[in-house]
Coordinates of C-alpha atoms and ligand atoms in Angstrom, one line a residue:
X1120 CA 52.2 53.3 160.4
X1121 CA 50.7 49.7 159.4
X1122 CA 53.2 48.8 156.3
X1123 CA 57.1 50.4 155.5
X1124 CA 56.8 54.2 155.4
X1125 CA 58.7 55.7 153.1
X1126 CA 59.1 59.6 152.7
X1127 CA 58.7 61.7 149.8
X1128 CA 62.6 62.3 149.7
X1129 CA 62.4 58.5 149.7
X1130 CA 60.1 58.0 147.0
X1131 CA 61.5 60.6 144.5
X1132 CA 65.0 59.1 144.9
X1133 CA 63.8 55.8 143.7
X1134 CA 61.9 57.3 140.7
X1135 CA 65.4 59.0 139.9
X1136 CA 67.4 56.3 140.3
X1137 CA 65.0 54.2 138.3
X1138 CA 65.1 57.1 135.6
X1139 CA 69.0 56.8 135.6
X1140 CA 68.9 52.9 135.1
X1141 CA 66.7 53.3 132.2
X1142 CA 68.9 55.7 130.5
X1143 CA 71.8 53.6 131.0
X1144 CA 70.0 50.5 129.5
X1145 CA 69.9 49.1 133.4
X1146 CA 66.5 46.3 132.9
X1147 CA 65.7 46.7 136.5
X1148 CA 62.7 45.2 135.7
X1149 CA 63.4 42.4 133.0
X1150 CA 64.8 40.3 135.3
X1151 CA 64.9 36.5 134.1
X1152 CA 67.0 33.6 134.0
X1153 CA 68.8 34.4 130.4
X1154 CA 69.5 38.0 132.1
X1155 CA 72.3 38.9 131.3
X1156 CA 74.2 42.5 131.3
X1157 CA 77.6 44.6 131.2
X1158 CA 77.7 47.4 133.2
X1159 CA 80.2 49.3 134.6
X1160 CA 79.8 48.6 138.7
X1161 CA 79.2 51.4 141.7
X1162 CA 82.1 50.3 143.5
X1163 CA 84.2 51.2 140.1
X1164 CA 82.1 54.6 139.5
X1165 CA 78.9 53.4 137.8
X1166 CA 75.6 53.7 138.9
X1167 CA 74.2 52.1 141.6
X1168 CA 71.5 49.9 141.1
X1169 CA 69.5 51.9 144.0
X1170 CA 69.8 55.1 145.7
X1171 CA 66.3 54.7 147.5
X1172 CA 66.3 53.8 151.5
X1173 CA 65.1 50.6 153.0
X1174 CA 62.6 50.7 155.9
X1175 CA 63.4 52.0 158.8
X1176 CA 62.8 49.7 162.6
X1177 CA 61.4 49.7 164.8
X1178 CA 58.3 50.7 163.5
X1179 CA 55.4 52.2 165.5
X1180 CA 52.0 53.8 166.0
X1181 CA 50.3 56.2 168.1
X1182 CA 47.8 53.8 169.5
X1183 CA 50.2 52.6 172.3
X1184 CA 50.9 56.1 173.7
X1185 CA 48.2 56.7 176.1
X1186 CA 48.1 53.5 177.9
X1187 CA 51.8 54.4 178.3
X1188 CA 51.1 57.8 180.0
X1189 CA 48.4 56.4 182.0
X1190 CA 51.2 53.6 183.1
X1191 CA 53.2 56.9 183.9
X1192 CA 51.1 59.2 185.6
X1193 CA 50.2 56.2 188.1
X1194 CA 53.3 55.5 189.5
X1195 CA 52.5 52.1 188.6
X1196 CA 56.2 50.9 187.3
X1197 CA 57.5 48.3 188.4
X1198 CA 55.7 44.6 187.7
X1199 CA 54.6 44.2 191.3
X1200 CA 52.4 46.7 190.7
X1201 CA 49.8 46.3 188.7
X1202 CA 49.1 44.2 185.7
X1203 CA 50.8 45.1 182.2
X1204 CA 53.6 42.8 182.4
X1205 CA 51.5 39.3 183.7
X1206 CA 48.6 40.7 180.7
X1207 CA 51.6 40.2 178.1
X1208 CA 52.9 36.8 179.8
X1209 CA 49.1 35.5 178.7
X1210 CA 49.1 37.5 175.4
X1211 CA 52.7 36.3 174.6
X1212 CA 51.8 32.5 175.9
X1213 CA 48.7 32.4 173.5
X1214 CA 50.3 34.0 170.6
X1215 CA 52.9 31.5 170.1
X1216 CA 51.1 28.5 171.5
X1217 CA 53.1 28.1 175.8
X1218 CA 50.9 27.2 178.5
X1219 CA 53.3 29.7 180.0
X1220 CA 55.2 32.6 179.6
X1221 CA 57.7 34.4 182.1
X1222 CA 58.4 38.2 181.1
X1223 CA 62.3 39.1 181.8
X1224 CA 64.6 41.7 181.5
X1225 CA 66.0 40.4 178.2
X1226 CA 66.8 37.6 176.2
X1227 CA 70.3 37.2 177.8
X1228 CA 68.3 36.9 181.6
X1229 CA 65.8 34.6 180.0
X1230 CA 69.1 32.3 179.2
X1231 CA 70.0 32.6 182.1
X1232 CA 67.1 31.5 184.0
X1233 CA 66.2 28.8 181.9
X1234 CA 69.9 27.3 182.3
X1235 CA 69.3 27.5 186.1
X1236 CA 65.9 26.5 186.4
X1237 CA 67.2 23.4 183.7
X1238 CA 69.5 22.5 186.9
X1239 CA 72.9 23.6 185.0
X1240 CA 75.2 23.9 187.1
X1241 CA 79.2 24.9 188.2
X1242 CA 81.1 21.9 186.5
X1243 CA 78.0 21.1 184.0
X1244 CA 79.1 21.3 180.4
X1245 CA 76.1 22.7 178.1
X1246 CA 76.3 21.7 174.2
X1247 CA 75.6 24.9 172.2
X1248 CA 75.7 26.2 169.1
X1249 CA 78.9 28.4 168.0
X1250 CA 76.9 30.1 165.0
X1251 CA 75.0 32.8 167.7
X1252 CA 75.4 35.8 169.2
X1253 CA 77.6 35.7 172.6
X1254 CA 74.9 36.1 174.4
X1255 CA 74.2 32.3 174.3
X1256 CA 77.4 30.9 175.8
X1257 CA 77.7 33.9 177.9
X1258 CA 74.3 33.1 179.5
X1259 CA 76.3 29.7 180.0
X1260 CA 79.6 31.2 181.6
X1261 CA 77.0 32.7 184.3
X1262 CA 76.1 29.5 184.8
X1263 CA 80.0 28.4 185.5
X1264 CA 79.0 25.6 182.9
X1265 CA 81.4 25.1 180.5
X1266 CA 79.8 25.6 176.9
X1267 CA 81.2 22.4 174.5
X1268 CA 80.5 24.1 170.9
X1269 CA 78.8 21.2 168.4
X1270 CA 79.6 21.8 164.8
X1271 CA 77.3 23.8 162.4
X1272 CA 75.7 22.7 159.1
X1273 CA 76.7 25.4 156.7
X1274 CA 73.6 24.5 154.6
X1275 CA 71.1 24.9 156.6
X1276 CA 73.0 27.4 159.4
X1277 CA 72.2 25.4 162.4
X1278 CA 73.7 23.0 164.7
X1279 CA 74.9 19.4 163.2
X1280 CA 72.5 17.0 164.8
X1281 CA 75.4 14.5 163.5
X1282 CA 77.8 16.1 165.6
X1283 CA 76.2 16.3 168.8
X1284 CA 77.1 12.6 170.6
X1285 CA 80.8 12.9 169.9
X1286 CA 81.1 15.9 172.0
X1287 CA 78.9 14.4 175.3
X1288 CA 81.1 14.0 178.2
X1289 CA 79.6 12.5 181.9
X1290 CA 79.3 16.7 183.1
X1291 CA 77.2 16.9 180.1
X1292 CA 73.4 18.4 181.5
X1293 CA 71.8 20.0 178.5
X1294 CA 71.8 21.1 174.4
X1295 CA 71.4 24.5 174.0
X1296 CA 70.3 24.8 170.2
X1297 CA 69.8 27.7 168.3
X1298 CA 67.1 28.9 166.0
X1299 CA 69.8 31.6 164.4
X1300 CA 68.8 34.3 161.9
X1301 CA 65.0 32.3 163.1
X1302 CA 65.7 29.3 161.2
X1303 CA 64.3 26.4 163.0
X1304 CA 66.5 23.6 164.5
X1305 CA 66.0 20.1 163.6
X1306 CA 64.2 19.3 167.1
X1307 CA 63.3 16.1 166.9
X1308 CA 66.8 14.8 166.3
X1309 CA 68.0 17.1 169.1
X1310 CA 65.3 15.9 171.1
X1311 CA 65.6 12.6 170.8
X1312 CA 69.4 13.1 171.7
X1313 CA 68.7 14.6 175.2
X1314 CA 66.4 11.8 175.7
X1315 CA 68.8 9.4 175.0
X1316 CA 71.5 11.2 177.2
X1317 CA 69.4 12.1 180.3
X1318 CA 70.1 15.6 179.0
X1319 CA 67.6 19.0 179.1
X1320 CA 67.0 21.3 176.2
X1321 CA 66.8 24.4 176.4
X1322 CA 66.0 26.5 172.8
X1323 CA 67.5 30.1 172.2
X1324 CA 64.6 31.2 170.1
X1325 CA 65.7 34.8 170.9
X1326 CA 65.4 35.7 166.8
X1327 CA 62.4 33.4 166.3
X1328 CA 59.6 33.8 167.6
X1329 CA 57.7 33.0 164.4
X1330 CA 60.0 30.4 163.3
X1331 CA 57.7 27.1 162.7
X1332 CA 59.0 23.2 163.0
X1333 CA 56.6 20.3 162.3
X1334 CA 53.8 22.5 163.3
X1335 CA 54.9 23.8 166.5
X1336 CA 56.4 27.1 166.9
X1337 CA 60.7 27.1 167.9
X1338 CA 61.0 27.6 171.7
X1339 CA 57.9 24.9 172.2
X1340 CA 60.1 21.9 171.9
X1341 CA 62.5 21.4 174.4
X1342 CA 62.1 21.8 178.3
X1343 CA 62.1 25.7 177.9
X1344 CA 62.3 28.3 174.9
X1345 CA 64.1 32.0 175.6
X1346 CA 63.2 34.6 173.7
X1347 CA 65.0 38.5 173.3
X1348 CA 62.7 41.9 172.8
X1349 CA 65.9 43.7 172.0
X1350 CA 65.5 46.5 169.8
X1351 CA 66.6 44.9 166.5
X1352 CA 64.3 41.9 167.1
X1353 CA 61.1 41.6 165.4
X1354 CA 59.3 42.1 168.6
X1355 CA 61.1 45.2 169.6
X1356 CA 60.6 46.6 173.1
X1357 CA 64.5 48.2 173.4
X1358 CA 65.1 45.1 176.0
X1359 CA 63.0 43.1 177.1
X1360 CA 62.7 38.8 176.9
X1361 CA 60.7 35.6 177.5
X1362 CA 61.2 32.2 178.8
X1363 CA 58.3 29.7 177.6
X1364 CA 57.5 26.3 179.1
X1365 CA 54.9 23.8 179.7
X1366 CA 56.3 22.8 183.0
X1367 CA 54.8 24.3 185.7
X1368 CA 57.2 23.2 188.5
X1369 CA 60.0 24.4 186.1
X1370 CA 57.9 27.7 185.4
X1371 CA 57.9 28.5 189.0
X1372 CA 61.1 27.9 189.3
X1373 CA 62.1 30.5 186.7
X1374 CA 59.5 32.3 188.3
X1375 CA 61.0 32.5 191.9
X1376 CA 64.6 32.6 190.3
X1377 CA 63.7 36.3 188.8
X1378 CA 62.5 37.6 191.2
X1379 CA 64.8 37.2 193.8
X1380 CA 63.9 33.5 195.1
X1381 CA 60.5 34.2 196.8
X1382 CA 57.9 31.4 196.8
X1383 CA 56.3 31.0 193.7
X1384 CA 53.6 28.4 193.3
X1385 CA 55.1 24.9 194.0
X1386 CA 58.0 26.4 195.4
X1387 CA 57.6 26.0 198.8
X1388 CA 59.8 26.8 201.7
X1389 CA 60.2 27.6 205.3
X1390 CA 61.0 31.1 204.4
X1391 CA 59.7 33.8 202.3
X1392 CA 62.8 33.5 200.0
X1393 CA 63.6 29.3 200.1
X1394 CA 65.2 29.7 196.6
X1395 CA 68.2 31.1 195.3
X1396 CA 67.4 34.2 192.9
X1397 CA 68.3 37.5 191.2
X1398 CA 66.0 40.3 189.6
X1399 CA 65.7 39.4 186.3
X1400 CA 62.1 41.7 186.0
X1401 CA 60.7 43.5 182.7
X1402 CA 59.2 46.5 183.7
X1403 CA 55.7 47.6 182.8
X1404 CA 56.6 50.2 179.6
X1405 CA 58.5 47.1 178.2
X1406 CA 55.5 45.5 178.2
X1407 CA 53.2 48.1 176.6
X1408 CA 55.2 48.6 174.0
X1409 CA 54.7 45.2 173.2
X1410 CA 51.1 44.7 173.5
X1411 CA 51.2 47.3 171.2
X1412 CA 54.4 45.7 168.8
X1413 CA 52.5 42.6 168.8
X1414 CA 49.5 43.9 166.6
X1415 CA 51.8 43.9 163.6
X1416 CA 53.1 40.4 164.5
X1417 CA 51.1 38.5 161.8
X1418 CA 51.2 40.9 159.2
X1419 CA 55.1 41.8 159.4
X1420 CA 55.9 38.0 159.6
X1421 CA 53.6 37.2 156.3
X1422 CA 55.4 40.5 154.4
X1423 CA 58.7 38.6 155.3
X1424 CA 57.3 35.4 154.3
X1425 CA 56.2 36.3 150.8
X1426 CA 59.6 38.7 150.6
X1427 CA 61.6 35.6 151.6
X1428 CA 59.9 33.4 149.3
X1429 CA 60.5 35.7 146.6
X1430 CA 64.3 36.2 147.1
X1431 CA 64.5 32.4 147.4
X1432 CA 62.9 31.5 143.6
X1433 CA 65.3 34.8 142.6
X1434 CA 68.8 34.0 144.4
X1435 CA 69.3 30.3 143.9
X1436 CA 69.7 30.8 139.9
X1437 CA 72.6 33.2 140.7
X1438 CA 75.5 30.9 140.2
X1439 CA 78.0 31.1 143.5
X1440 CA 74.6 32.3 145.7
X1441 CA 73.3 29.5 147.9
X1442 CA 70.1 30.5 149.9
X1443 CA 69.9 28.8 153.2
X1444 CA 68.4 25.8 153.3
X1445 CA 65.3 24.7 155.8
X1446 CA 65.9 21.4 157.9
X1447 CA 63.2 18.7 157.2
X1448 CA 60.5 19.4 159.1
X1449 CA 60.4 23.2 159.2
X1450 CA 57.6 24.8 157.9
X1451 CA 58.7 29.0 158.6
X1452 CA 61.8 30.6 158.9
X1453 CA 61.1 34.2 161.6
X1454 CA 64.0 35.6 159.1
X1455 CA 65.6 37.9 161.8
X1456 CA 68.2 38.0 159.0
X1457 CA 67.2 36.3 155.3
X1458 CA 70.9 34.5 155.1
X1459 CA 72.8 33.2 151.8
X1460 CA 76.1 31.8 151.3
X1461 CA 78.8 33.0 148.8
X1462 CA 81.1 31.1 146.9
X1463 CA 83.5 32.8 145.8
X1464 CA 84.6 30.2 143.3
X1465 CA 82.1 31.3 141.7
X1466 CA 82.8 34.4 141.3
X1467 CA 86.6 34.4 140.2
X1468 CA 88.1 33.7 144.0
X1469 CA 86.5 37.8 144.8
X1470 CA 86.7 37.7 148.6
X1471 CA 83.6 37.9 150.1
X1472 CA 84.5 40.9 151.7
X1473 CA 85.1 42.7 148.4
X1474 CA 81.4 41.8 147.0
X1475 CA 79.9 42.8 149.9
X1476 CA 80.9 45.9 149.2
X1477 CA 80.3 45.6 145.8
X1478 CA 76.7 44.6 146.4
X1479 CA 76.4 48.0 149.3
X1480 CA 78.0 50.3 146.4
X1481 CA 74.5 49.7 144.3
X1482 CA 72.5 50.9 147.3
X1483 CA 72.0 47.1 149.2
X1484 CA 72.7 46.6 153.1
X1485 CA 73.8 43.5 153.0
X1486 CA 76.6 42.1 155.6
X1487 CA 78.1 39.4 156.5
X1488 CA 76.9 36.6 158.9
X1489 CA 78.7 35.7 162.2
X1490 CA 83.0 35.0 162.5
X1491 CA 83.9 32.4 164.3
X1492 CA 83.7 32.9 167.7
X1493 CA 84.5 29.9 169.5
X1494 CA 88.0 31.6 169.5
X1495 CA 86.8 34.6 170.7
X1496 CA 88.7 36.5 173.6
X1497 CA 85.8 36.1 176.0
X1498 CA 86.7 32.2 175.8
X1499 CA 89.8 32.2 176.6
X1500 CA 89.0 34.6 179.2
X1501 CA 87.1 32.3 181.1
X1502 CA 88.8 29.1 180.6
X1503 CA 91.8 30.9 181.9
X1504 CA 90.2 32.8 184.9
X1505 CA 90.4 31.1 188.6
X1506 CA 87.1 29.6 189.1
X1507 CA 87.1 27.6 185.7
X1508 CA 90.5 26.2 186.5
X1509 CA 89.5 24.9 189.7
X1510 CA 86.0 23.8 188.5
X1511 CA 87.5 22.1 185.3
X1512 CA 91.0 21.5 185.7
X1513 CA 93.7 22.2 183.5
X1514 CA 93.7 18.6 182.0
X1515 CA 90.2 19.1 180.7
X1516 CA 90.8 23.0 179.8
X1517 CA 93.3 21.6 177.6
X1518 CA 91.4 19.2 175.7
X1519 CA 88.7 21.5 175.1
X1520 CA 91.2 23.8 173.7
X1521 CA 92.3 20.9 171.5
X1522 CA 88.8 20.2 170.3
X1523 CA 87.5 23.1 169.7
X1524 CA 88.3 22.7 165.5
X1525 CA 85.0 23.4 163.8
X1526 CA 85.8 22.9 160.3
X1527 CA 81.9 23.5 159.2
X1528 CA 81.0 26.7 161.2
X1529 CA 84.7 28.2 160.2
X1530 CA 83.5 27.6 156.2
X1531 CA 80.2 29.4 156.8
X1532 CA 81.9 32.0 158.5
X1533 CA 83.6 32.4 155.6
X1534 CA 81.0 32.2 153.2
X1535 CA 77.6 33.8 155.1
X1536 CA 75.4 36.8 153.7
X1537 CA 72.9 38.6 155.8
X1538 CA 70.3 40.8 154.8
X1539 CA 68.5 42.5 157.8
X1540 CA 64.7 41.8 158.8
X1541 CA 63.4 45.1 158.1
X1542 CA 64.4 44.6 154.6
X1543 CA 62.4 42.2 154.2
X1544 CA 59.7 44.6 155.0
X1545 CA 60.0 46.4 151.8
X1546 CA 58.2 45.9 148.3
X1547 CA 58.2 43.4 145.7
X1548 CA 60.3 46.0 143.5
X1549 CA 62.5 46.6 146.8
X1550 CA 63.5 42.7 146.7
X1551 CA 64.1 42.8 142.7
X1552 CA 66.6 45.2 143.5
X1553 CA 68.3 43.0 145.9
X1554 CA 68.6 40.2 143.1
X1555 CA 69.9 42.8 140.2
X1556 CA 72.4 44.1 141.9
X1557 CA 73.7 40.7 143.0
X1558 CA 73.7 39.4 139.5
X1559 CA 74.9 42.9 138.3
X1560 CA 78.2 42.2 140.7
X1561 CA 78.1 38.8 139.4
X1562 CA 78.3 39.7 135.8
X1563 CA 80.7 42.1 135.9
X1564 CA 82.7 40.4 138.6
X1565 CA 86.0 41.0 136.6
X1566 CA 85.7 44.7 137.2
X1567 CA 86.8 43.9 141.0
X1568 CA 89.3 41.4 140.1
X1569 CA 93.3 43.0 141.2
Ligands
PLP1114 C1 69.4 38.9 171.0 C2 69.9 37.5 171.3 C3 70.2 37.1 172.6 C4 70.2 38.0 173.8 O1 69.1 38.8 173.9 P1 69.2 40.2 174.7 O2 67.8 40.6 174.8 O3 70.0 41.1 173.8 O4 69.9 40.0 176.0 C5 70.6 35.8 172.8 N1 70.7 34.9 171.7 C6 70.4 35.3 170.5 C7 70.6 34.3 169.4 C8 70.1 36.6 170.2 O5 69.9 37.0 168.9

């Protein structure tokens, strides 16, 4: 499969529900600014917009297969062993522009080896983004760092470059920014920060891989990028992960540190093993399946692209919808998720919880974005266990507690839309669906009002 496959079954339920939307006067395809219509909503027992599905992900081919059984029948599995997972480090390097590239186990390992090989250590405090999947501050917790979250931008989705400096403390060692949803972070600033402070940067690029800034792919700009190959990503190997660098002493080190400390290049030693390390290694089927994944790299990212684009022009003239918006600077978003914010006074004070599911009643996934998870139980968790009291002390346990107020990240919370990648791998028509249902809700947003 080279494009979004859909079935027959697939095929004729969009005809029918097309069919249906004609007879009820529905213009799915007269959609312009003066567009305008009153129609009673799915969630209230009308008919949905769409009945058709969305493509499905991961998506392959046969062409990987038989490398995969030859990889099999040889015994062959594990990375020591022959040369699968080093071919992808040079593949992977080249395709996004490293001089190198270190295969893990997964994005969270790739964290965790950049943090080490970054020097951050028990007693360190790490500045990360709180608008993320766990696995970023849990990657620092391994650490025994303590992460200080830095307030997010609602607009653009992405840590406050603003609100950095007021959170640096002397145990300060590194920003950990995040390209979320693959929406690239304003580096420079970042950079420029670090360099300032004495501090290292280390990018969680783990959902964007595409994701361009100032002509430079994310992951490329600070001292090391991480990057995940979990299933849902858009280079999908079930697990799997990358750290990047152009640091060849720091390479090594994240070299040696994965794979159990041995010597590695510059690391040198008296002994075999003169380094601390774990096994952090992908294996070789992880990386044929994406040798193979990446051959749709280009076109997949340019069918988001133009999808994106699309949505963009569409959404933005829905009153209450505000598409993300792009730092200066960033040329390509990797949309791991194509992100919007709701404002629901806009739409008569509707929760946004009740028009999501007025939006998934006429047939379109979307969800909402991230809660706020600086006050997540795993937090607490930590900050209370034994180690963290005696590495921090209660004194500065408590003042974290006190600062952790995050007015920006707790509004786009609140307000955040997502719309999964693979959606974005669907049709022109598939997208104009998207934006007629979401002014259909808007419309008739009375209808959900009580
Ligand atoms: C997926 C992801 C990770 C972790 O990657 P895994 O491969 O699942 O361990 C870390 N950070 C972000 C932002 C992610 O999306």
């Amino acid at each position: 499969m080279t494009t979004a496959k859909f079935t027959r079954r697939q095929v004729l339920a969009t005809t029918s529900a097309g069919a249906i939307a004609t007879m009820a006067g529905w213009p799915l395809t007269a959609f312009g600014s003066s567009f305008s219509v009153k129609d009673k909503l799915a969630l209230t027992g009308g008919n949905p917009v769409r009945t058709a599905d969305w493509p499905d992900w991961p998506i392959w081919d046969e062409s990987a297969e038989k490398s995969i059984v030859d990889m099999y029948r040889s015994g062959k599995w594990y990375r020591a062993w022959g040369n699968y997972c080093q071919d992808f480090e040079k593949q992977y390097a080249e395709l996004i522009g490293a001089k190198r590239c270190l295969a893990t186990a997964s994005g969270t390992t790739a964290l965790m080896i950049a943090l080490h090989a970054a020097g951050v250590d028990a007693g360190d405090e790490v500045l990360v983004s709180p608008y993320t999947f766990i696995a970023t501050y849990n990657a620092v917790f391994a650490a025994k760092a303590l992460p200080v979250f830095v307030d997010t931008d609602p607009e653009t989705f992405l840590m406050d470059p603003g609100k950095i400096e007021e959170r640096i403390t002397d145990r300060t060692s590194a920003i950990l920014p995040v390209h979320i949803y693959g929406l690239p972070c304003d580096m420079e600033a970042i950079n420029s920060i670090a360099k300032n402070n004495g501090l290292k940067v280390i990018e969680d690029a783990c959902q964007a891989w595409s994701a361009k800034y100032k002509g430079k792919n994310a992951g490329l700009w600070g001292d090391l990028g991480c990057f995940s190959f979990q299933n849902s990503k858009h280079l999908p190997a079930g697990e799997g992960g990358a750290v990047v660098g152009n640091d060849d002493h720091m390479m090594d080190l994240c070299t040696s540190y994965h794979n159990c400390g041995t010597r590695f290049g510059s690391i040198e030693g008296p002994s075999n093993y003169p380094v601390r390390g774990l096994n952090f290694r992908m294996q070789h089927v992880q990386a044929l399946i994406l040798q193979s994944q990446m051959k749709r790299f280009f076109s997949d990212a340019a069918t988001r692209e133009e999808n994106a684009r699309h949505l963009d022009g569409k959404l933005k003239d829905i009153p209450g919808i505000k598409p993300y918006k792009l730092v200066s600077g960033a040329e390509a978003s990797a949309y791991h998720l194509y992100p919007f914010r709701y404002i629901k006074q806009e739409f008569n004070n509707i929760p946004r919880d009740k028009f999501l599911k007025a939006v998934q009643a006429e047939g379109i996934p979307l969800s909402n974005g991230y809660g706020p998870q600086n006050s997540d139980g795993l937090i607490e968790e930590a900050l209370s266990s034994k180690g963290y009291k005696r590495i921090y002390g209660v004194k500065r346990l408590k003042e974290w507690r006190e600062e952790n107020v995050l007015p920006g990240n707790d509004q786009l919370c609140e307000e955040s839309c997502t719309l999964y990648q693979s959606v974005l791998l669907g049709t022109r028509k598939d997208m104009d669906d998207i934006v007629n249902a979401i002014t259909k809700v808007y419309e008739n947003r009375e209808q959900l009002l009580g």
